[in-house]
XYZ file of C-alpha atoms in Angstrom:
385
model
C 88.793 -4.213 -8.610
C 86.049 -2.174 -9.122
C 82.291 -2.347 -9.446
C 80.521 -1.006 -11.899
C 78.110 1.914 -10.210
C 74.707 0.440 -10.548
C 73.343 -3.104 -11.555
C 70.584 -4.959 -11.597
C 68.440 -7.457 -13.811
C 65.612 -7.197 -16.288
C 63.951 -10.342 -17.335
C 62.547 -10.854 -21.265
C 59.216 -11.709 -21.554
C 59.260 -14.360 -24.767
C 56.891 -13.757 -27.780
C 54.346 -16.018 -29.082
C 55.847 -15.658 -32.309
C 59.409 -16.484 -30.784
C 58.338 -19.220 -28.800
C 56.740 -20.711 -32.378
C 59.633 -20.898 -33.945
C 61.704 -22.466 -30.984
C 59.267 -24.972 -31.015
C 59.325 -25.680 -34.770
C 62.831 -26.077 -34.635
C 62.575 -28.696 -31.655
C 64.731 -26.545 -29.158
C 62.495 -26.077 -26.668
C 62.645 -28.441 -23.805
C 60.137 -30.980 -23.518
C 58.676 -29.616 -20.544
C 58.656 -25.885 -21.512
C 57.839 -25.781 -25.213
C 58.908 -21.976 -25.484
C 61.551 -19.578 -26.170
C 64.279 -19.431 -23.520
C 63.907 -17.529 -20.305
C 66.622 -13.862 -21.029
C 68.188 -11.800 -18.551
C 69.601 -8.336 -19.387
C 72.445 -7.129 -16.687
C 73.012 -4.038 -16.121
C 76.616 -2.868 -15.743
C 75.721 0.782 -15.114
C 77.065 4.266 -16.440
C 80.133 2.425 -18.679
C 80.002 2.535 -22.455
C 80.646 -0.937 -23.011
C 81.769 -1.521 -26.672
C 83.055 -5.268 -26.873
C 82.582 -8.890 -25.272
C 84.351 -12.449 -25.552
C 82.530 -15.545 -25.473
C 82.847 -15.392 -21.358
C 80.801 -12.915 -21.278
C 83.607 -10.691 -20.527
C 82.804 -6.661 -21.772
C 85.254 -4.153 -22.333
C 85.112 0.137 -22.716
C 85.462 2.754 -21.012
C 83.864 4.441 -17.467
C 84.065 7.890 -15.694
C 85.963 6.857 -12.564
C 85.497 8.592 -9.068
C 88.276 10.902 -9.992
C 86.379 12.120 -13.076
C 88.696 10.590 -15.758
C 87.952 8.610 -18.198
C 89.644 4.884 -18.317
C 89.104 1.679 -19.648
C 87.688 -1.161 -17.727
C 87.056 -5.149 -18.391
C 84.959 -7.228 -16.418
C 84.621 -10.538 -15.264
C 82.387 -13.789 -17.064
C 78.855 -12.567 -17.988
C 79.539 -8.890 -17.084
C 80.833 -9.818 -13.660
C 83.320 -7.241 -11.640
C 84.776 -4.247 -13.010
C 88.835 -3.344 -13.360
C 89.997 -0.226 -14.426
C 92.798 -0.247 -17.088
C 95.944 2.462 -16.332
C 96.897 4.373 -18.954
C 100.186 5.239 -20.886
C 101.330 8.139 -18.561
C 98.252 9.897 -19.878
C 95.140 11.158 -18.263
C 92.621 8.819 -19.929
C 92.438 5.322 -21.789
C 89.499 3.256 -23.338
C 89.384 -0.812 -24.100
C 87.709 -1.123 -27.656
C 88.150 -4.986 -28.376
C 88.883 -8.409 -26.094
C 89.278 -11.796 -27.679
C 88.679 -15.075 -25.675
C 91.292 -15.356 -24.054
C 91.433 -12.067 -22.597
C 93.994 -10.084 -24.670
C 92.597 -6.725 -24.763
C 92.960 -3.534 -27.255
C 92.919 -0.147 -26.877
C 93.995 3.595 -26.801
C 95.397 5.653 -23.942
C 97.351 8.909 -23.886
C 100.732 9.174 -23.003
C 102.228 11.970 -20.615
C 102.743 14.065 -24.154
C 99.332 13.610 -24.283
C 99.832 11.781 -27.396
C 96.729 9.173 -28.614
C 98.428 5.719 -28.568
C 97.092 2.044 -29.274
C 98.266 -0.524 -26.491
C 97.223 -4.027 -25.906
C 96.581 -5.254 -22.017
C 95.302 -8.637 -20.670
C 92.933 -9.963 -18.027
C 95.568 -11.241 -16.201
C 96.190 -8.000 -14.599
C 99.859 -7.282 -16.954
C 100.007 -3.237 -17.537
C 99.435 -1.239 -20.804
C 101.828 -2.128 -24.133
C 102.257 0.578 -26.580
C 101.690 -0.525 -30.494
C 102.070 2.670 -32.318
C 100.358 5.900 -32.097
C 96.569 6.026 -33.518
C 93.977 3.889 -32.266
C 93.677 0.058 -32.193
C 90.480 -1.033 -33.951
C 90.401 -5.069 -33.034
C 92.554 -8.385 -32.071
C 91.312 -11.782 -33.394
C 91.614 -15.139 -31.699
C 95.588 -15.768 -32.371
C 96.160 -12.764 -31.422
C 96.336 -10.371 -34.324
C 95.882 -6.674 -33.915
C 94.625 -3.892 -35.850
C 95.560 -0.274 -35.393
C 94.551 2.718 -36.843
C 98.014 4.563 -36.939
C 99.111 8.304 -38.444
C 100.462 7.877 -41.696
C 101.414 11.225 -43.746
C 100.407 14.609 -44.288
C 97.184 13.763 -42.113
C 96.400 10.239 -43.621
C 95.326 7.135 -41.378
C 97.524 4.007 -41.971
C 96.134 0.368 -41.370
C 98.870 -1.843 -39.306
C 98.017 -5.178 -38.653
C 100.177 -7.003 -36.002
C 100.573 -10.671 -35.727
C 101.385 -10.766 -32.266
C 101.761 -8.385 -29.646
C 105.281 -8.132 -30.158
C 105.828 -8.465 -33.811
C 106.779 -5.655 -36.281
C 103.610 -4.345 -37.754
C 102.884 -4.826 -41.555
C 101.284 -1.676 -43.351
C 98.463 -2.918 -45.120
C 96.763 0.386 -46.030
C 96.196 -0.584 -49.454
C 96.793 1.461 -53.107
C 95.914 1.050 -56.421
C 97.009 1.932 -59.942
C 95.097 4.133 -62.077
C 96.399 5.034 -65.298
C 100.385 5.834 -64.888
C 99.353 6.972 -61.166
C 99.519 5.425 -58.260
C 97.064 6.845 -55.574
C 97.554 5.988 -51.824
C 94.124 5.628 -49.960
C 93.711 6.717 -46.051
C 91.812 3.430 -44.427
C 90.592 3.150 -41.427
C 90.129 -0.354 -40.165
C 86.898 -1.337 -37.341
C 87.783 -5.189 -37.033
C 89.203 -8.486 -38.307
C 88.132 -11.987 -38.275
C 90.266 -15.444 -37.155
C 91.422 -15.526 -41.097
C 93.099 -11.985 -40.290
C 90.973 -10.363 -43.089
C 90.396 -6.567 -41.948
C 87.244 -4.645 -42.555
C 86.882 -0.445 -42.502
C 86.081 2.211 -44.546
C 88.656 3.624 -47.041
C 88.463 6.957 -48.302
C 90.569 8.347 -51.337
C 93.022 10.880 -50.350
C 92.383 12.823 -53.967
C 88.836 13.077 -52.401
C 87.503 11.926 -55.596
C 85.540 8.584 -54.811
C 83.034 7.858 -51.952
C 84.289 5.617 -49.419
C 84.306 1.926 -49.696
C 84.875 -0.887 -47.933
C 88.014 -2.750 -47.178
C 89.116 -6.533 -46.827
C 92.550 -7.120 -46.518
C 93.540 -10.590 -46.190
C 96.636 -12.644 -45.600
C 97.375 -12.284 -49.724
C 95.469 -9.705 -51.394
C 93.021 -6.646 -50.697
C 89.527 -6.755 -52.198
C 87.333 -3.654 -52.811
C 83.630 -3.655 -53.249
C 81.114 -1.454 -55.013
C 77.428 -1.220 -53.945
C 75.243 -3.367 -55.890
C 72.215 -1.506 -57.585
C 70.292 0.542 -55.802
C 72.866 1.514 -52.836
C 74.582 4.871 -53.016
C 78.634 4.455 -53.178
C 78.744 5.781 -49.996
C 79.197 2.940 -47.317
C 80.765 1.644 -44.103
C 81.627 -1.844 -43.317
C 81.787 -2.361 -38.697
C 82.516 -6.219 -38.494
C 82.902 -9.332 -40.655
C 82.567 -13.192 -39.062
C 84.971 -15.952 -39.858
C 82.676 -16.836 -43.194
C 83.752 -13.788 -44.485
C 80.433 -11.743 -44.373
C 80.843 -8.060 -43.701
C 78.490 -5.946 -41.972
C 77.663 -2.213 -41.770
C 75.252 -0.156 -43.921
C 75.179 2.017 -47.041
C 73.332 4.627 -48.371
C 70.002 3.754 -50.181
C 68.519 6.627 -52.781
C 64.385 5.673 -53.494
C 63.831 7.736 -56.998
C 61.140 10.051 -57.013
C 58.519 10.734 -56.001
C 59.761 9.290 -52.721
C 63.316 11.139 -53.419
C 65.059 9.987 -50.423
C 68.030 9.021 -49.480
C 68.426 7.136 -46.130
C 71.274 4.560 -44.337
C 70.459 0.907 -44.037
C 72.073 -2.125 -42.523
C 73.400 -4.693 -45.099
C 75.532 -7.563 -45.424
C 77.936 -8.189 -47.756
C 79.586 -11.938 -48.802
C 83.789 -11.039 -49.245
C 83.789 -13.909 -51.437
C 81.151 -13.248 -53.939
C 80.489 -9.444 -53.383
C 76.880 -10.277 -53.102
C 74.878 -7.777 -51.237
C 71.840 -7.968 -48.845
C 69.725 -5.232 -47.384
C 69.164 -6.434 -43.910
C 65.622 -4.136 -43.427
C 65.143 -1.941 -40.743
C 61.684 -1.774 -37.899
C 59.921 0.886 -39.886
C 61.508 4.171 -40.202
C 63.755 5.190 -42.481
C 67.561 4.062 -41.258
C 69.404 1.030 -40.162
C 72.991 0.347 -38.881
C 74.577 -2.684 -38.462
C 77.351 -3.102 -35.887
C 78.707 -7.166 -35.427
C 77.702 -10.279 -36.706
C 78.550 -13.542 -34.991
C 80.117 -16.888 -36.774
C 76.038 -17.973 -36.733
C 75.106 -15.001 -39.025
C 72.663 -13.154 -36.408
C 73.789 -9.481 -36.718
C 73.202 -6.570 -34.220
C 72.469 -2.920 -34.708
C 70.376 0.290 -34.510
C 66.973 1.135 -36.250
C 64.684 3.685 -36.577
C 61.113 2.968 -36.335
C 58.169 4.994 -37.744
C 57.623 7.337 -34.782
C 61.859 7.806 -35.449
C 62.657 6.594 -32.581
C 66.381 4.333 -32.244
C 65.995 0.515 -31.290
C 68.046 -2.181 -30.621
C 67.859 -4.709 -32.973
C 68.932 -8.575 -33.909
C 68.369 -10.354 -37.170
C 69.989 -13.305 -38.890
C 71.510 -13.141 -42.644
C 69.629 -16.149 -43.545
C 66.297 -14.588 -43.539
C 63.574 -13.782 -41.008
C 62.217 -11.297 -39.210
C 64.447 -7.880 -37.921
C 63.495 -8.495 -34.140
C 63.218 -5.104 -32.098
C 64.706 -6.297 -28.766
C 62.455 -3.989 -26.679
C 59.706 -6.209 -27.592
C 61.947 -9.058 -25.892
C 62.727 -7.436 -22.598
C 60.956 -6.198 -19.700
C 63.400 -2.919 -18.579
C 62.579 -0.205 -16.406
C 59.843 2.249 -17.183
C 61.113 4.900 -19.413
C 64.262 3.193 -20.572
C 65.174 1.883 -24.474
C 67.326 -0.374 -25.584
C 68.576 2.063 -28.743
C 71.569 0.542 -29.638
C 73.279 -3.358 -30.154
C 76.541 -2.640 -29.984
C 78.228 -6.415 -30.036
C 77.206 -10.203 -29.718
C 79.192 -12.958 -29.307
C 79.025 -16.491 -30.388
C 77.127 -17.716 -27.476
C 74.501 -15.459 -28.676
C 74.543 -12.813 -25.765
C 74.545 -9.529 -27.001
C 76.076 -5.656 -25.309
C 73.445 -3.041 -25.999
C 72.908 0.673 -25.045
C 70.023 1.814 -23.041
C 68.036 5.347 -23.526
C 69.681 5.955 -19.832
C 73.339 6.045 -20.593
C 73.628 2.126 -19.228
C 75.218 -0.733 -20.815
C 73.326 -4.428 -20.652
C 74.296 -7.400 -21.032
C 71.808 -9.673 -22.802
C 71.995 -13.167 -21.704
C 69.843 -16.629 -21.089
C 69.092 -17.714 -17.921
C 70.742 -19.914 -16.354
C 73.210 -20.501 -19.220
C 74.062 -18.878 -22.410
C 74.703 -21.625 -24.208
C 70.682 -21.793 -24.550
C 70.120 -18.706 -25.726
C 73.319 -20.440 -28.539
C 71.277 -23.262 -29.235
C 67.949 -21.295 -29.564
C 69.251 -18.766 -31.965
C 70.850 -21.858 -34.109
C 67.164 -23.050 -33.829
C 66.001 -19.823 -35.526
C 68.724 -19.693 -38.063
C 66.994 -23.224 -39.255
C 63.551 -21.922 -39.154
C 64.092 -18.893 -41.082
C 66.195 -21.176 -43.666
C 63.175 -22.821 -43.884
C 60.912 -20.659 -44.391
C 63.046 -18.989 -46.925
C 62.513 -21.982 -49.161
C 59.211 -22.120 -48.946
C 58.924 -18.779 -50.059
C 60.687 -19.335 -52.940
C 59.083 -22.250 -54.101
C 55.682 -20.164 -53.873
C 57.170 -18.159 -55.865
């Protein structure tokens, strides 16, 4: 076991307007009307990409040798260990489900890119197919991005470890034709419904986004006012996908910028999630609570972490939230889990963990708080209106 190079703890200093609403919702304890006390850990040089509810974060890290390998750590960031690889010189871990199966790539001694899937429990590297692995649910379904023909990206989705993969990459009939699509998948929920971006191999659409589940593959078209351009990054067990899409204002504005959205599998319905003033958004996970992570611009164009809920409210920046060291960002949420802590990229090349103090299971309880506020306040609005 290894540690990670550097860590250390940042503490969030709660806003008036956050502690409101944790009051309102009558989460606060008695003795401490205010928002729960955060924490944000600092795991070091690592480019963390994934967490379980434990707290548990996997990626990838430089080791002392100077090659790249994937790593998982222990409960709330705890710990380092350094996957092997596939007889290769390099491996990553891109997904971990709770109970510590773990997906990822690694080269083989051909140097070939190859998806395997590992555990916590300290078992070695199992090669699924060659490609990249994209995500594994919490039955233990996997999703690889494998090569399909003539330069085309095929979807497998695994039921198990050590099933035979089903090709789900998805066509469609137009006219007398049948055209073949090149997908490539970024996650699945517990349902086994598989997000990603398709693109049409006669290069004659814009891509669009993908669920596949256990019966039948859905495709959805950006509602007015979004470009057809579009990529979906994660979709919770409801069914709602995240990601962003491109977003044209007519002139005289005449601009076309990216913006985080959400989008309902079941009804198609899309929502534009907002950004923190500038002129992009991108939305990376949403939890089974509906908070979603992601980047922003602001107006000086600057790239912030941020967290906001599907249900309505405010887009919080979380540098307002947390007390880091001087000259250091929080630009990027990369993941959050359903306890509500959240993996995020500083300006400095480090990877936090965002967490409550002492437990997580606050910082839950809070953030279900907030969902009920902002449902609130939704109505209210409306009936204003």
């Amino acid at each position: 076991m290894k540690a990670a190079a550097t860590t250390g703890n940042a503490t969030v200093k709660p806003t008036l307007q956050l502690a409101a609403l944790a009051m309102s919702a009558g989460l606060a304890c008695a003795s401490a009307q205010a928002a729960p006390t955060l924490s944000a850990f600092d795991l070091g040089l690592v480019s963390g990409v994934d967490l379980n509810a434990s707290g548990q974060v996997v990626g990838s890290f430089v080791n002392s040798s100077g090659l790249t390998r994937g790593f998982f750590t222990g409960a709330n960031g705890q710990g380092l260990t350094e996957l092997g690889t596939l007889g290769g010189s390099s491996s990553s871990a891109v997904a971990i489900n709770n109970a510590g199966l773990i997906v990822g790539n690694a080269t083989t001694a051909s140097g070939a890119g190859t998806a395997f899937v590992s555990n916590t429990s300290g078992a070695g590297l199992t090669s699924l197919a060659a490609g990249s692995a994209a995500g594994v649910n919490s039955s233990g379904q996997i999703v690889v991005n494998a090569a399909g023909p003539s330069g085309s990206t095929q979807i497998l989705r695994y039921d198990s470890a050590t099933s035979a993969p089903q090709n789900i990459t998805p066509t469609y009939l137009q006219g007398q034709y049948v055209r073949s699509r090149s997908g490539v998948a970024t996650g699945l929920n517990d349902a086994g419904s598989v997000v990603g971006t398709l693109v049409e191999t006669c290069n004659c659409s814009a891509n669009l986004r993908l669920i596949s589940g256990p019966g039948s593959i859905g495709y959805y078209t950006p509602s007015s006012g979004f470009l057809s351009n579009s990529t979906a990054a994660s979709i919770n067990n409801a069914g709602v996908v995240v990601g962003s899409a491109g977003v044209y204002e007519p002139p005289p504005v005449g601009r076309g910028s990216s913006q985080a959205v959400a989008v309902n599998s079941l009804t198609g319905e899309w929502q534009n999630l907002g950004n923190l003033g500038g002129y992009n958004a991108w939305a990376y996970d949403i939890n089974n609570l509906g908070w979603v992570v992601g980047e922003s611009t602001t107006a000086d164009g600057a790239s912030h972490a941020f967290m906001v809920n599907i249900s309505g409210g405010p887009m919080l920046d979380l540098n307002n939230l947390i007390d880091l060291p001087t000259g250091v960002a929080m630009s990027r949420a990369l993941a959050i889990n359903d306890v509500g802590q959240v993996l995020a990229l500083g300006t400095n090349a480090h990877t936090y963990l965002l967490s409550a103090v002492p437990e997580p299971s606050t910082l839950a309880t809070w953030l279900l708080g907030l969902v009920g506020v902002s449902a609130v306040a939704r109505r209210r609005q409306a009936t204003k209106l």
